[in-house]
mmCIF file with all atom_site columns, C-alpha atoms in Angstrom:
data_model
loop_
_atom_site.group_PDB
_atom_site.id
_atom_site.type_symbol
_atom_site.label_atom_id
_atom_site.label_alt_id
_atom_site.label_comp_id
_atom_site.label_asym_id
_atom_site.label_entity_id
_atom_site.label_seq_id
_atom_site.pdbx_PDB_ins_code
_atom_site.Cartn_x
_atom_site.Cartn_y
_atom_site.Cartn_z
_atom_site.occupancy
_atom_site.B_iso_or_equiv
_atom_site.pdbx_formal_charge
_atom_site.auth_seq_id
_atom_site.auth_comp_id
_atom_site.auth_asym_id
_atom_site.auth_atom_id
_atom_site.pdbx_PDB_model_num
ATOM 1   C CA . HIS A 1 1   ? 100.598 86.248  93.154  1.00 54.00 ? 1   HIS A CA 1
ATOM 2   C CA . SER A 1 2   ? 99.492  85.733  89.594  1.00 66.00 ? 2   SER A CA 1
ATOM 3   C CA . SER A 1 3   ? 96.398  87.762  88.741  1.00 74.00 ? 3   SER A CA 1
ATOM 4   C CA . VAL A 1 4   ? 95.133  84.942  86.467  1.00 78.00 ? 4   VAL A CA 1
ATOM 5   C CA . GLN A 1 5   ? 94.364  81.472  87.833  1.00 80.00 ? 5   GLN A CA 1
ATOM 6   C CA . ILE A 1 6   ? 92.538  78.407  86.580  1.00 81.00 ? 6   ILE A CA 1
ATOM 7   C CA . SER A 1 7   ? 90.745  76.413  89.242  1.00 83.00 ? 7   SER A CA 1
ATOM 8   C CA . PRO A 1 8   ? 90.793  72.547  89.292  1.00 85.00 ? 8   PRO A CA 1
ATOM 9   C CA . THR A 1 9   ? 87.274  72.578  87.788  1.00 83.00 ? 9   THR A CA 1
ATOM 10  C CA . GLY A 1 10  ? 88.427  74.790  84.896  1.00 77.00 ? 10  GLY A CA 1
ATOM 11  C CA . THR A 1 11  ? 87.089  78.129  86.115  1.00 80.00 ? 11  THR A CA 1
ATOM 12  C CA . LEU A 1 12  ? 89.108  81.127  84.977  1.00 75.00 ? 12  LEU A CA 1
ATOM 13  C CA . ILE A 1 13  ? 89.709  83.518  87.890  1.00 77.00 ? 13  ILE A CA 1
ATOM 14  C CA . LEU A 1 14  ? 90.974  87.092  87.398  1.00 74.00 ? 14  LEU A CA 1
ATOM 15  C CA . ARG A 1 15  ? 92.151  88.893  90.555  1.00 71.00 ? 15  ARG A CA 1
ATOM 16  C CA . HIS A 1 16  ? 93.229  92.518  91.167  1.00 66.00 ? 16  HIS A CA 1
ATOM 17  C CA . PHE A 1 17  ? 91.583  93.253  87.875  1.00 64.00 ? 17  PHE A CA 1
ATOM 18  C CA . ASN A 1 18  ? 91.333  96.845  86.680  1.00 63.00 ? 18  ASN A CA 1
ATOM 19  C CA . LEU A 1 19  ? 91.693  96.790  82.898  1.00 72.00 ? 19  LEU A CA 1
ATOM 20  C CA . SER A 1 20  ? 88.342  96.606  81.153  1.00 78.00 ? 20  SER A CA 1
ATOM 21  C CA . GLY A 1 21  ? 88.131  95.518  77.550  1.00 78.00 ? 21  GLY A CA 1
ATOM 22  C CA . VAL A 1 22  ? 87.946  92.589  75.142  1.00 80.00 ? 22  VAL A CA 1
ATOM 23  C CA . TYR A 1 23  ? 89.841  89.503  76.367  1.00 81.00 ? 23  TYR A CA 1
ATOM 24  C CA . THR A 1 24  ? 90.757  86.521  74.199  1.00 84.00 ? 24  THR A CA 1
ATOM 25  C CA . CYS A 1 25  ? 91.067  83.107  75.780  1.00 83.00 ? 25  CYS A CA 1
ATOM 26  C CA . SER A 1 26  ? 92.547  80.319  73.661  1.00 85.00 ? 26  SER A CA 1
ATOM 27  C CA . VAL A 1 27  ? 92.130  76.722  74.807  1.00 84.00 ? 27  VAL A CA 1
ATOM 28  C CA . VAL A 1 28  ? 93.974  73.740  73.311  1.00 87.00 ? 28  VAL A CA 1
ATOM 29  C CA . TYR A 1 29  ? 92.479  70.368  74.243  1.00 85.00 ? 29  TYR A CA 1
ATOM 30  C CA . LYS A 1 30  ? 91.932  66.788  73.080  1.00 86.00 ? 30  LYS A CA 1
ATOM 31  C CA . LEU A 1 31  ? 89.099  64.468  74.100  1.00 83.00 ? 31  LEU A CA 1
ATOM 32  C CA . THR A 1 32  ? 91.245  61.289  73.909  1.00 86.00 ? 32  THR A CA 1
ATOM 33  C CA . ALA A 1 33  ? 94.998  60.784  73.626  1.00 85.00 ? 33  ALA A CA 1
ATOM 34  C CA . MET A 1 34  ? 94.590  59.466  70.070  1.00 88.00 ? 34  MET A CA 1
ATOM 35  C CA . GLN A 1 35  ? 92.734  62.492  68.705  1.00 88.00 ? 35  GLN A CA 1
ATOM 36  C CA . PRO A 1 36  ? 94.478  65.546  67.210  1.00 89.00 ? 36  PRO A CA 1
ATOM 37  C CA . ASP A 1 37  ? 94.558  68.777  69.249  1.00 90.00 ? 37  ASP A CA 1
ATOM 38  C CA . LYS A 1 38  ? 91.499  70.977  69.064  1.00 89.00 ? 38  LYS A CA 1
ATOM 39  C CA . ASN A 1 39  ? 91.749  74.765  69.302  1.00 90.00 ? 39  ASN A CA 1
ATOM 40  C CA . LEU A 1 40  ? 89.031  76.901  70.819  1.00 89.00 ? 40  LEU A CA 1
ATOM 41  C CA . ILE A 1 41  ? 89.219  80.707  70.894  1.00 90.00 ? 41  ILE A CA 1
ATOM 42  C CA . ILE A 1 42  ? 86.738  82.586  73.069  1.00 87.00 ? 42  ILE A CA 1
ATOM 43  C CA . LYS A 1 43  ? 86.450  86.381  73.038  1.00 85.00 ? 43  LYS A CA 1
ATOM 44  C CA . TYR A 1 44  ? 84.617  88.102  75.850  1.00 80.00 ? 44  TYR A CA 1
ATOM 45  C CA . LEU A 1 45  ? 84.174  91.575  77.211  1.00 80.00 ? 45  LEU A CA 1
ATOM 46  C CA . ILE A 1 46  ? 85.048  92.300  80.840  1.00 81.00 ? 46  ILE A CA 1
ATOM 47  C CA . TYR A 1 47  ? 83.917  95.451  82.627  1.00 79.00 ? 47  TYR A CA 1
ATOM 48  C CA . ALA A 1 48  ? 85.308  96.727  85.918  1.00 76.00 ? 48  ALA A CA 1
ATOM 49  C CA . TYR A 1 49  ? 82.790  98.220  88.317  1.00 79.00 ? 49  TYR A CA 1
ATOM 50  C CA . SER A 1 50  ? 82.933  99.920  91.693  1.00 76.00 ? 50  SER A CA 1
ATOM 51  C CA . ASP A 1 51  ? 80.313  100.419 94.364  1.00 75.00 ? 51  ASP A CA 1
ATOM 52  C CA . PRO A 1 52  ? 78.735  103.869 94.270  1.00 80.00 ? 52  PRO A CA 1
ATOM 53  C CA . LYS A 1 53  ? 79.759  106.428 96.877  1.00 82.00 ? 53  LYS A CA 1
ATOM 54  C CA . ASN A 1 54  ? 76.452  106.990 98.657  1.00 86.00 ? 54  ASN A CA 1
ATOM 55  C CA . TYR A 1 55  ? 75.645  109.676 101.155 1.00 91.00 ? 55  TYR A CA 1
ATOM 56  C CA . TYR A 1 56  ? 72.739  111.684 102.489 1.00 94.00 ? 56  TYR A CA 1
ATOM 57  C CA . GLU A 1 57  ? 72.678  115.408 101.839 1.00 95.00 ? 57  GLU A CA 1
ATOM 58  C CA . PHE A 1 58  ? 70.614  117.367 104.318 1.00 96.00 ? 58  PHE A CA 1
ATOM 59  C CA . THR A 1 59  ? 69.627  120.996 104.710 1.00 97.00 ? 59  THR A CA 1
ATOM 60  C CA . ALA A 1 60  ? 68.333  122.844 107.771 1.00 97.00 ? 60  ALA A CA 1
ATOM 61  C CA . GLN A 1 61  ? 67.503  126.477 108.523 1.00 97.00 ? 61  GLN A CA 1
ATOM 62  C CA . TYR A 1 62  ? 68.263  128.335 111.733 1.00 96.00 ? 62  TYR A CA 1
ATOM 63  C CA . HIS A 1 63  ? 67.132  131.687 113.016 1.00 95.00 ? 63  HIS A CA 1
ATOM 64  C CA . ALA A 1 64  ? 70.453  133.525 113.336 1.00 95.00 ? 64  ALA A CA 1
ATOM 65  C CA . ALA A 1 65  ? 72.328  136.397 114.875 1.00 93.00 ? 65  ALA A CA 1
ATOM 66  C CA . PRO A 1 66  ? 73.103  139.335 112.526 1.00 93.00 ? 66  PRO A CA 1
ATOM 67  C CA . CYS A 1 67  ? 74.819  137.912 109.440 1.00 93.00 ? 67  CYS A CA 1
ATOM 68  C CA . ASN A 1 68  ? 78.276  139.363 110.166 1.00 91.00 ? 68  ASN A CA 1
ATOM 69  C CA . SER A 1 69  ? 78.199  138.190 113.805 1.00 93.00 ? 69  SER A CA 1
ATOM 70  C CA . SER A 1 70  ? 80.896  135.827 115.122 1.00 94.00 ? 70  SER A CA 1
ATOM 71  C CA . HIS A 1 71  ? 78.122  134.071 117.122 1.00 95.00 ? 71  HIS A CA 1
ATOM 72  C CA . ASN A 1 72  ? 76.975  132.384 113.903 1.00 95.00 ? 72  ASN A CA 1
ATOM 73  C CA . THR A 1 73  ? 80.478  131.065 113.139 1.00 94.00 ? 73  THR A CA 1
ATOM 74  C CA . SER A 1 74  ? 81.009  129.626 116.605 1.00 95.00 ? 74  SER A CA 1
ATOM 75  C CA . PHE A 1 75  ? 77.496  128.099 116.578 1.00 96.00 ? 75  PHE A CA 1
ATOM 76  C CA . GLU A 1 76  ? 78.268  126.455 113.197 1.00 96.00 ? 76  GLU A CA 1
ATOM 77  C CA . LYS A 1 77  ? 81.384  124.773 114.672 1.00 96.00 ? 77  LYS A CA 1
ATOM 78  C CA . VAL A 1 78  ? 79.469  123.503 117.719 1.00 97.00 ? 78  VAL A CA 1
ATOM 79  C CA . LEU A 1 79  ? 76.604  122.179 115.570 1.00 97.00 ? 79  LEU A CA 1
ATOM 80  C CA . LEU A 1 80  ? 79.029  120.292 113.298 1.00 97.00 ? 80  LEU A CA 1
ATOM 81  C CA . GLN A 1 81  ? 80.811  118.777 116.344 1.00 97.00 ? 81  GLN A CA 1
ATOM 82  C CA . MET A 1 82  ? 77.481  117.661 117.840 1.00 97.00 ? 82  MET A CA 1
ATOM 83  C CA . LEU A 1 83  ? 76.335  116.040 114.596 1.00 97.00 ? 83  LEU A CA 1
ATOM 84  C CA . ASN A 1 84  ? 79.649  114.222 114.209 1.00 97.00 ? 84  ASN A CA 1
ATOM 85  C CA . LYS A 1 85  ? 79.526  112.976 117.790 1.00 96.00 ? 85  LYS A CA 1
ATOM 86  C CA . LEU A 1 86  ? 76.034  111.653 117.075 1.00 95.00 ? 86  LEU A CA 1
ATOM 87  C CA . VAL A 1 87  ? 77.124  109.428 114.153 1.00 95.00 ? 87  VAL A CA 1
ATOM 88  C CA . ALA A 1 88  ? 80.695  108.550 115.199 1.00 93.00 ? 88  ALA A CA 1
ATOM 89  C CA . GLU A 1 89  ? 79.639  105.173 116.676 1.00 91.00 ? 89  GLU A CA 1
ATOM 90  C CA . LEU A 1 90  ? 78.311  104.197 113.241 1.00 91.00 ? 90  LEU A CA 1
ATOM 91  C CA . SER A 1 91  ? 81.643  105.083 111.571 1.00 90.00 ? 91  SER A CA 1
ATOM 92  C CA . CYS A 1 92  ? 79.928  107.883 109.706 1.00 93.00 ? 92  CYS A CA 1
ATOM 93  C CA . GLU A 1 93  ? 81.019  111.462 109.231 1.00 94.00 ? 93  GLU A CA 1
ATOM 94  C CA . VAL A 1 94  ? 79.103  114.720 108.815 1.00 96.00 ? 94  VAL A CA 1
ATOM 95  C CA . THR A 1 95  ? 80.668  117.383 106.583 1.00 96.00 ? 95  THR A CA 1
ATOM 96  C CA . LEU A 1 96  ? 79.495  120.951 106.187 1.00 97.00 ? 96  LEU A CA 1
ATOM 97  C CA . ILE A 1 97  ? 79.015  121.613 102.454 1.00 95.00 ? 97  ILE A CA 1
ATOM 98  C CA . LYS A 1 98  ? 77.957  125.261 102.838 1.00 96.00 ? 98  LYS A CA 1
ATOM 99  C CA . SER A 1 99  ? 76.295  127.726 105.167 1.00 96.00 ? 99  SER A CA 1
ATOM 100 C CA . GLU A 1 100 ? 74.697  130.948 103.967 1.00 96.00 ? 100 GLU A CA 1
ATOM 101 C CA . CYS A 1 101 ? 73.207  133.727 106.053 1.00 95.00 ? 101 CYS A CA 1
ATOM 102 C CA . HIS A 1 102 ? 70.333  135.731 104.527 1.00 93.00 ? 102 HIS A CA 1
ATOM 103 C CA . HIS A 1 103 ? 67.963  138.521 105.565 1.00 90.00 ? 103 HIS A CA 1
ATOM 104 C CA . VAL A 1 104 ? 64.558  136.944 105.097 1.00 87.00 ? 104 VAL A CA 1
ATOM 105 C CA . LYS A 1 105 ? 61.366  139.023 104.834 1.00 85.00 ? 105 LYS A CA 1
ATOM 106 C CA . MET A 1 106 ? 58.684  137.601 107.087 1.00 79.00 ? 106 MET A CA 1
ATOM 107 C CA . GLN A 1 107 ? 54.963  137.352 106.198 1.00 76.00 ? 107 GLN A CA 1
ATOM 108 C CA . ARG A 1 108 ? 53.983  139.747 108.991 1.00 76.00 ? 108 ARG A CA 1
ATOM 109 C CA . GLY A 1 109 ? 56.580  142.286 107.822 1.00 69.00 ? 109 GLY A CA 1
ATOM 110 C CA . GLY A 1 110 ? 60.045  142.815 109.207 1.00 80.00 ? 110 GLY A CA 1
ATOM 111 C CA . LEU A 1 111 ? 63.318  141.096 108.382 1.00 87.00 ? 111 LEU A CA 1
ATOM 112 C CA . GLN A 1 112 ? 65.005  138.271 110.237 1.00 90.00 ? 112 GLN A CA 1
ATOM 113 C CA . ASN A 1 113 ? 68.402  136.638 109.790 1.00 94.00 ? 113 ASN A CA 1
ATOM 114 C CA . GLU A 1 114 ? 68.457  132.981 108.809 1.00 95.00 ? 114 GLU A CA 1
ATOM 115 C CA . ILE A 1 115 ? 71.327  130.539 108.232 1.00 97.00 ? 115 ILE A CA 1
ATOM 116 C CA . PHE A 1 116 ? 70.796  127.940 105.517 1.00 97.00 ? 116 PHE A CA 1
ATOM 117 C CA . PHE A 1 117 ? 73.010  124.922 106.279 1.00 97.00 ? 117 PHE A CA 1
ATOM 118 C CA . THR A 1 118 ? 73.823  122.133 103.815 1.00 97.00 ? 118 THR A CA 1
ATOM 119 C CA . PHE A 1 119 ? 75.566  119.036 105.229 1.00 97.00 ? 119 PHE A CA 1
ATOM 120 C CA . SER A 1 120 ? 76.437  115.564 103.981 1.00 95.00 ? 120 SER A CA 1
ATOM 121 C CA . VAL A 1 121 ? 76.616  112.388 106.065 1.00 96.00 ? 121 VAL A CA 1
ATOM 122 C CA . ALA A 1 122 ? 78.721  109.584 104.599 1.00 92.00 ? 122 ALA A CA 1
ATOM 123 C CA . SER A 1 123 ? 80.051  106.281 105.906 1.00 88.00 ? 123 SER A CA 1
ATOM 124 C CA . LEU A 1 124 ? 83.777  106.020 106.539 1.00 84.00 ? 124 LEU A CA 1
ATOM 125 C CA . ASP A 1 125 ? 85.790  103.108 105.161 1.00 68.00 ? 125 ASP A CA 1
ATOM 126 C CA . ARG A 1 126 ? 85.239  100.279 107.664 1.00 54.00 ? 126 ARG A CA 1
ATOM 127 C CA . GLU A 1 127 ? 88.704  98.808  107.074 1.00 50.00 ? 127 GLU A CA 1
ATOM 128 C CA . LYS A 1 128 ? 90.227  101.800 108.823 1.00 49.00 ? 128 LYS A CA 1
ATOM 129 C CA . HIS A 1 129 ? 88.098  101.007 111.864 1.00 49.00 ? 129 HIS A CA 1
ATOM 130 C CA . ASN A 1 130 ? 89.202  97.648  113.193 1.00 44.00 ? 130 ASN A CA 1
ATOM 131 C CA . ARG A 1 131 ? 85.959  96.876  114.958 1.00 51.00 ? 131 ARG A CA 1
ATOM 132 C CA . LEU A 1 132 ? 84.325  93.495  114.810 1.00 47.00 ? 132 LEU A CA 1
ATOM 133 C CA . CYS A 1 133 ? 80.776  93.758  113.601 1.00 50.00 ? 133 CYS A CA 1
ATOM 134 C CA . GLN A 1 134 ? 78.025  91.633  112.132 1.00 50.00 ? 134 GLN A CA 1
ATOM 135 C CA . GLN A 1 135 ? 78.052  91.669  108.338 1.00 52.00 ? 135 GLN A CA 1
ATOM 136 C CA . SER A 1 136 ? 74.703  93.486  107.946 1.00 52.00 ? 136 SER A CA 1
ATOM 137 C CA . ALA A 1 137 ? 75.682  96.020  110.601 1.00 55.00 ? 137 ALA A CA 1
ATOM 138 C CA . CYS A 1 138 ? 78.890  96.755  108.647 1.00 65.00 ? 138 CYS A CA 1
ATOM 139 C CA . ASP A 1 139 ? 76.987  97.483  105.468 1.00 77.00 ? 139 ASP A CA 1
ATOM 140 C CA . ALA A 1 140 ? 77.465  101.148 104.521 1.00 79.00 ? 140 ALA A CA 1
ATOM 141 C CA . SER A 1 141 ? 73.846  101.799 103.519 1.00 81.00 ? 141 SER A CA 1
ATOM 142 C CA . HIS A 1 142 ? 72.608  100.155 106.755 1.00 86.00 ? 142 HIS A CA 1
ATOM 143 C CA . ARG A 1 143 ? 74.843  102.453 108.832 1.00 89.00 ? 143 ARG A CA 1
ATOM 144 C CA . LEU A 1 144 ? 73.858  105.494 106.774 1.00 91.00 ? 144 LEU A CA 1
ATOM 145 C CA . ASN A 1 145 ? 70.164  104.820 107.358 1.00 93.00 ? 145 ASN A CA 1
ATOM 146 C CA . LYS A 1 146 ? 70.803  104.580 111.103 1.00 94.00 ? 146 LYS A CA 1
ATOM 147 C CA . ALA A 1 147 ? 72.719  107.877 110.934 1.00 96.00 ? 147 ALA A CA 1
ATOM 148 C CA . LYS A 1 148 ? 69.785  109.460 109.058 1.00 96.00 ? 148 LYS A CA 1
ATOM 149 C CA . HIS A 1 149 ? 67.349  108.463 111.826 1.00 96.00 ? 149 HIS A CA 1
ATOM 150 C CA . LEU A 1 150 ? 69.674  109.825 114.536 1.00 97.00 ? 150 LEU A CA 1
ATOM 151 C CA . ILE A 1 151 ? 69.998  113.165 112.722 1.00 97.00 ? 151 ILE A CA 1
ATOM 152 C CA . GLU A 1 152 ? 66.223  113.422 112.212 1.00 97.00 ? 152 GLU A CA 1
ATOM 153 C CA . ARG A 1 153 ? 65.682  112.710 115.919 1.00 97.00 ? 153 ARG A CA 1
ATOM 154 C CA . PHE A 1 154 ? 68.322  115.314 116.876 1.00 97.00 ? 154 PHE A CA 1
ATOM 155 C CA . PHE A 1 155 ? 66.435  118.104 115.049 1.00 96.00 ? 155 PHE A CA 1
ATOM 156 C CA . LYS A 1 156 ? 63.046  116.898 116.318 1.00 96.00 ? 156 LYS A CA 1
ATOM 157 C CA . GLN A 1 157 ? 64.364  117.039 119.907 1.00 95.00 ? 157 GLN A CA 1
ATOM 158 C CA . GLN A 1 158 ? 65.475  120.660 119.429 1.00 91.00 ? 158 GLN A CA 1
ATOM 159 C CA . VAL A 1 159 ? 61.869  121.586 118.623 1.00 91.00 ? 159 VAL A CA 1
ATOM 160 C CA . GLU A 1 160 ? 60.527  119.618 121.621 1.00 90.00 ? 160 GLU A CA 1
ATOM 161 C CA . VAL A 1 161 ? 63.015  121.211 124.033 1.00 88.00 ? 161 VAL A CA 1
ATOM 162 C CA . SER A 1 162 ? 62.167  124.767 122.941 1.00 84.00 ? 162 SER A CA 1
ATOM 163 C CA . ARG A 1 163 ? 58.402  124.009 123.170 1.00 86.00 ? 163 ARG A CA 1
ATOM 164 C CA . LYS A 1 164 ? 58.690  122.740 126.757 1.00 86.00 ? 164 LYS A CA 1
ATOM 165 C CA . SER A 1 165 ? 60.964  125.575 127.874 1.00 83.00 ? 165 SER A CA 1
ATOM 166 C CA . SER A 1 166 ? 59.418  128.648 129.473 1.00 81.00 ? 166 SER A CA 1
ATOM 167 C CA . GLU A 1 167 ? 62.572  130.638 128.621 1.00 84.00 ? 167 GLU A CA 1
ATOM 168 C CA . PRO A 1 168 ? 62.479  132.984 125.602 1.00 85.00 ? 168 PRO A CA 1
ATOM 169 C CA . LEU A 1 169 ? 63.995  131.512 122.435 1.00 84.00 ? 169 LEU A CA 1
ATOM 170 C CA . PRO A 1 170 ? 67.787  131.860 122.149 1.00 88.00 ? 170 PRO A CA 1
ATOM 171 C CA . GLU A 1 171 ? 69.349  134.102 119.496 1.00 91.00 ? 171 GLU A CA 1
ATOM 172 C CA . ILE A 1 172 ? 70.159  131.100 117.250 1.00 93.00 ? 172 ILE A CA 1
ATOM 173 C CA . TYR A 1 173 ? 67.602  128.295 117.016 1.00 94.00 ? 173 TYR A CA 1
ATOM 174 C CA . TYR A 1 174 ? 66.435  125.624 114.547 1.00 95.00 ? 174 TYR A CA 1
ATOM 175 C CA . ILE A 1 175 ? 63.359  126.544 112.481 1.00 94.00 ? 175 ILE A CA 1
ATOM 176 C CA . GLU A 1 176 ? 60.855  123.712 112.791 1.00 94.00 ? 176 GLU A CA 1
ATOM 177 C CA . GLY A 1 177 ? 60.099  121.699 109.640 1.00 95.00 ? 177 GLY A CA 1
ATOM 178 C CA . THR A 1 178 ? 63.086  122.907 107.590 1.00 96.00 ? 178 THR A CA 1
ATOM 179 C CA . LEU A 1 179 ? 65.125  119.673 107.739 1.00 97.00 ? 179 LEU A CA 1
ATOM 180 C CA . GLN A 1 180 ? 65.280  117.985 104.309 1.00 97.00 ? 180 GLN A CA 1
ATOM 181 C CA . MET A 1 181 ? 67.281  114.792 103.639 1.00 96.00 ? 181 MET A CA 1
ATOM 182 C CA . VAL A 1 182 ? 68.028  113.320 100.203 1.00 95.00 ? 182 VAL A CA 1
ATOM 183 C CA . TRP A 1 183 ? 69.931  110.176 99.192  1.00 92.00 ? 183 TRP A CA 1
ATOM 184 C CA . VAL A 1 184 ? 72.798  110.874 96.775  1.00 90.00 ? 184 VAL A CA 1
ATOM 185 C CA . ASP A 1 185 ? 74.603  108.388 94.500  1.00 85.00 ? 185 ASP A CA 1
ATOM 186 C CA . ARG A 1 186 ? 78.016  109.251 93.101  1.00 88.00 ? 186 ARG A CA 1
ATOM 187 C CA . CYS A 1 187 ? 80.445  107.306 90.884  1.00 90.00 ? 187 CYS A CA 1
ATOM 188 C CA . TYR A 1 188 ? 84.200  107.763 90.739  1.00 88.00 ? 188 TYR A CA 1
ATOM 189 C CA . PRO A 1 189 ? 85.545  109.660 87.681  1.00 91.00 ? 189 PRO A CA 1
ATOM 190 C CA . GLY A 1 190 ? 85.735  107.273 84.687  1.00 91.00 ? 190 GLY A CA 1
ATOM 191 C CA . TYR A 1 191 ? 82.728  105.244 85.938  1.00 92.00 ? 191 TYR A CA 1
ATOM 192 C CA . GLY A 1 192 ? 78.978  105.664 85.517  1.00 93.00 ? 192 GLY A CA 1
ATOM 193 C CA . MET A 1 193 ? 75.603  103.940 85.879  1.00 92.00 ? 193 MET A CA 1
ATOM 194 C CA . ASN A 1 194 ? 73.788  102.678 82.802  1.00 89.00 ? 194 ASN A CA 1
ATOM 195 C CA . ALA A 1 195 ? 70.824  100.328 83.190  1.00 87.00 ? 195 ALA A CA 1
ATOM 196 C CA . LEU A 1 196 ? 70.552  99.833  79.390  1.00 89.00 ? 196 LEU A CA 1
ATOM 197 C CA . ILE A 1 197 ? 74.118  98.602  78.816  1.00 85.00 ? 197 ILE A CA 1
ATOM 198 C CA . HIS A 1 198 ? 74.374  96.771  82.165  1.00 85.00 ? 198 HIS A CA 1
ATOM 199 C CA . PRO A 1 199 ? 70.862  95.547  83.040  1.00 86.00 ? 199 PRO A CA 1
ATOM 200 C CA . ASP A 1 200 ? 72.218  92.897  85.482  1.00 81.00 ? 200 ASP A CA 1
ATOM 201 C CA . CYS A 1 201 ? 73.625  95.665  87.690  1.00 81.00 ? 201 CYS A CA 1
ATOM 202 C CA . PRO A 1 202 ? 71.692  98.912  87.077  1.00 83.00 ? 202 PRO A CA 1
ATOM 203 C CA . GLU A 1 203 ? 72.927  100.514 90.316  1.00 82.00 ? 203 GLU A CA 1
ATOM 204 C CA . CYS A 1 204 ? 76.611  99.648  89.827  1.00 86.00 ? 204 CYS A CA 1
ATOM 205 C CA . CYS A 1 205 ? 79.172  102.224 88.798  1.00 90.00 ? 205 CYS A CA 1
ATOM 206 C CA . VAL A 1 206 ? 80.610  100.522 85.713  1.00 90.00 ? 206 VAL A CA 1
ATOM 207 C CA . VAL A 1 207 ? 83.708  101.718 83.863  1.00 90.00 ? 207 VAL A CA 1
ATOM 208 C CA . CYS A 1 208 ? 82.868  104.068 80.958  1.00 91.00 ? 208 CYS A CA 1
ATOM 209 C CA . SER A 1 209 ? 83.134  102.328 77.560  1.00 89.00 ? 209 SER A CA 1
ATOM 210 C CA . PRO A 1 210 ? 85.138  103.779 74.660  1.00 91.00 ? 210 PRO A CA 1
ATOM 211 C CA . GLY A 1 211 ? 83.094  106.616 73.202  1.00 93.00 ? 211 GLY A CA 1
ATOM 212 C CA . SER A 1 212 ? 82.178  107.941 76.638  1.00 94.00 ? 212 SER A CA 1
ATOM 213 C CA . TYR A 1 213 ? 83.809  109.553 79.683  1.00 94.00 ? 213 TYR A CA 1
ATOM 214 C CA . ASN A 1 214 ? 83.026  110.884 83.165  1.00 94.00 ? 214 ASN A CA 1
ATOM 215 C CA . PRO A 1 215 ? 85.242  113.716 84.419  1.00 93.00 ? 215 PRO A CA 1
ATOM 216 C CA . SER A 1 216 ? 83.603  114.160 87.820  1.00 87.00 ? 216 SER A CA 1
ATOM 217 C CA . ASN A 1 217 ? 81.730  112.433 90.637  1.00 82.00 ? 217 ASN A CA 1
ATOM 218 C CA . GLY A 1 218 ? 78.543  112.352 88.547  1.00 85.00 ? 218 GLY A CA 1
ATOM 219 C CA . ILE A 1 219 ? 76.621  109.155 87.896  1.00 90.00 ? 219 ILE A CA 1
ATOM 220 C CA . HIS A 1 220 ? 76.607  109.067 84.091  1.00 91.00 ? 220 HIS A CA 1
ATOM 221 C CA . CYS A 1 221 ? 79.223  108.490 81.406  1.00 94.00 ? 221 CYS A CA 1
ATOM 222 C CA . LEU A 1 222 ? 78.888  111.336 78.894  1.00 93.00 ? 222 LEU A CA 1
ATOM 223 C CA . GLN A 1 223 ? 79.216  110.798 75.162  1.00 94.00 ? 223 GLN A CA 1
ATOM 224 C CA . CYS A 1 224 ? 82.596  111.595 73.590  1.00 93.00 ? 224 CYS A CA 1
ATOM 225 C CA . ASP A 1 225 ? 83.454  110.224 70.161  1.00 90.00 ? 225 ASP A CA 1
ATOM 226 C CA . SER A 1 226 ? 87.194  110.906 70.524  1.00 91.00 ? 226 SER A CA 1
ATOM 227 C CA . SER A 1 227 ? 87.636  108.827 73.714  1.00 89.00 ? 227 SER A CA 1
ATOM 228 C CA . LEU A 1 228 ? 88.972  105.408 72.692  1.00 88.00 ? 228 LEU A CA 1
ATOM 229 C CA . ILE A 1 229 ? 89.782  103.904 76.101  1.00 88.00 ? 229 ILE A CA 1
ATOM 230 C CA . TYR A 1 230 ? 87.812  102.359 78.967  1.00 89.00 ? 230 TYR A CA 1
ATOM 231 C CA . GLY A 1 231 ? 87.444  104.543 82.049  1.00 88.00 ? 231 GLY A CA 1
ATOM 232 C CA . ALA A 1 232 ? 88.132  107.881 80.346  1.00 91.00 ? 232 ALA A CA 1
ATOM 233 C CA . THR A 1 233 ? 87.977  110.912 82.641  1.00 93.00 ? 233 THR A CA 1
ATOM 234 C CA . LYS A 1 234 ? 88.428  113.485 79.884  1.00 93.00 ? 234 LYS A CA 1
ATOM 235 C CA . CYS A 1 235 ? 87.249  113.888 76.318  1.00 91.00 ? 235 CYS A CA 1
#
């Protein structure tokens, strides 16, 4: 398949396009058969862009067993499995970013062990999941918001269950009110967001112009005078 096509109405179509830069289009035409050929040269700038990689990052604290205890490690595995089971139907995935156990000094004196968990929940590529779904239900941000609500409900239920129970609290339990969720945007290396240069698409990850680069999953192209290409990942 040719990556360049001209439609019957004269529209220029570029497919499988990944090279940003200045393109020159030269058109030769005549208005009537009797007239000499006319030449028209058009120069235009084309930028590649990609959708941002969005995810929610969330943190939660648990009262823990002593910090070197294997109970904490096995609890961590079970918690991650439960969270993944919760969002699997939405084709989302929970990943543990880090867990840290600390001795925390309490207001009324005494130390207690607490685990600080940091997770991310991201949507998986739908094409790998051959499920039929309505277009809006397939949308990654729609599924991520549903996953967010399920996770919030999961932690809220843990508080409700322990309140209703007459049993003493278990060794490891969720500390009420410690769940925090934040929305995170990330661009692929070589791409970045810039509302000044690309006002039509301020939330798009657009390829970095010459004079800039993005080495990581950040959201901005950084200045670099020695980078002369589009989509630079190093300076």
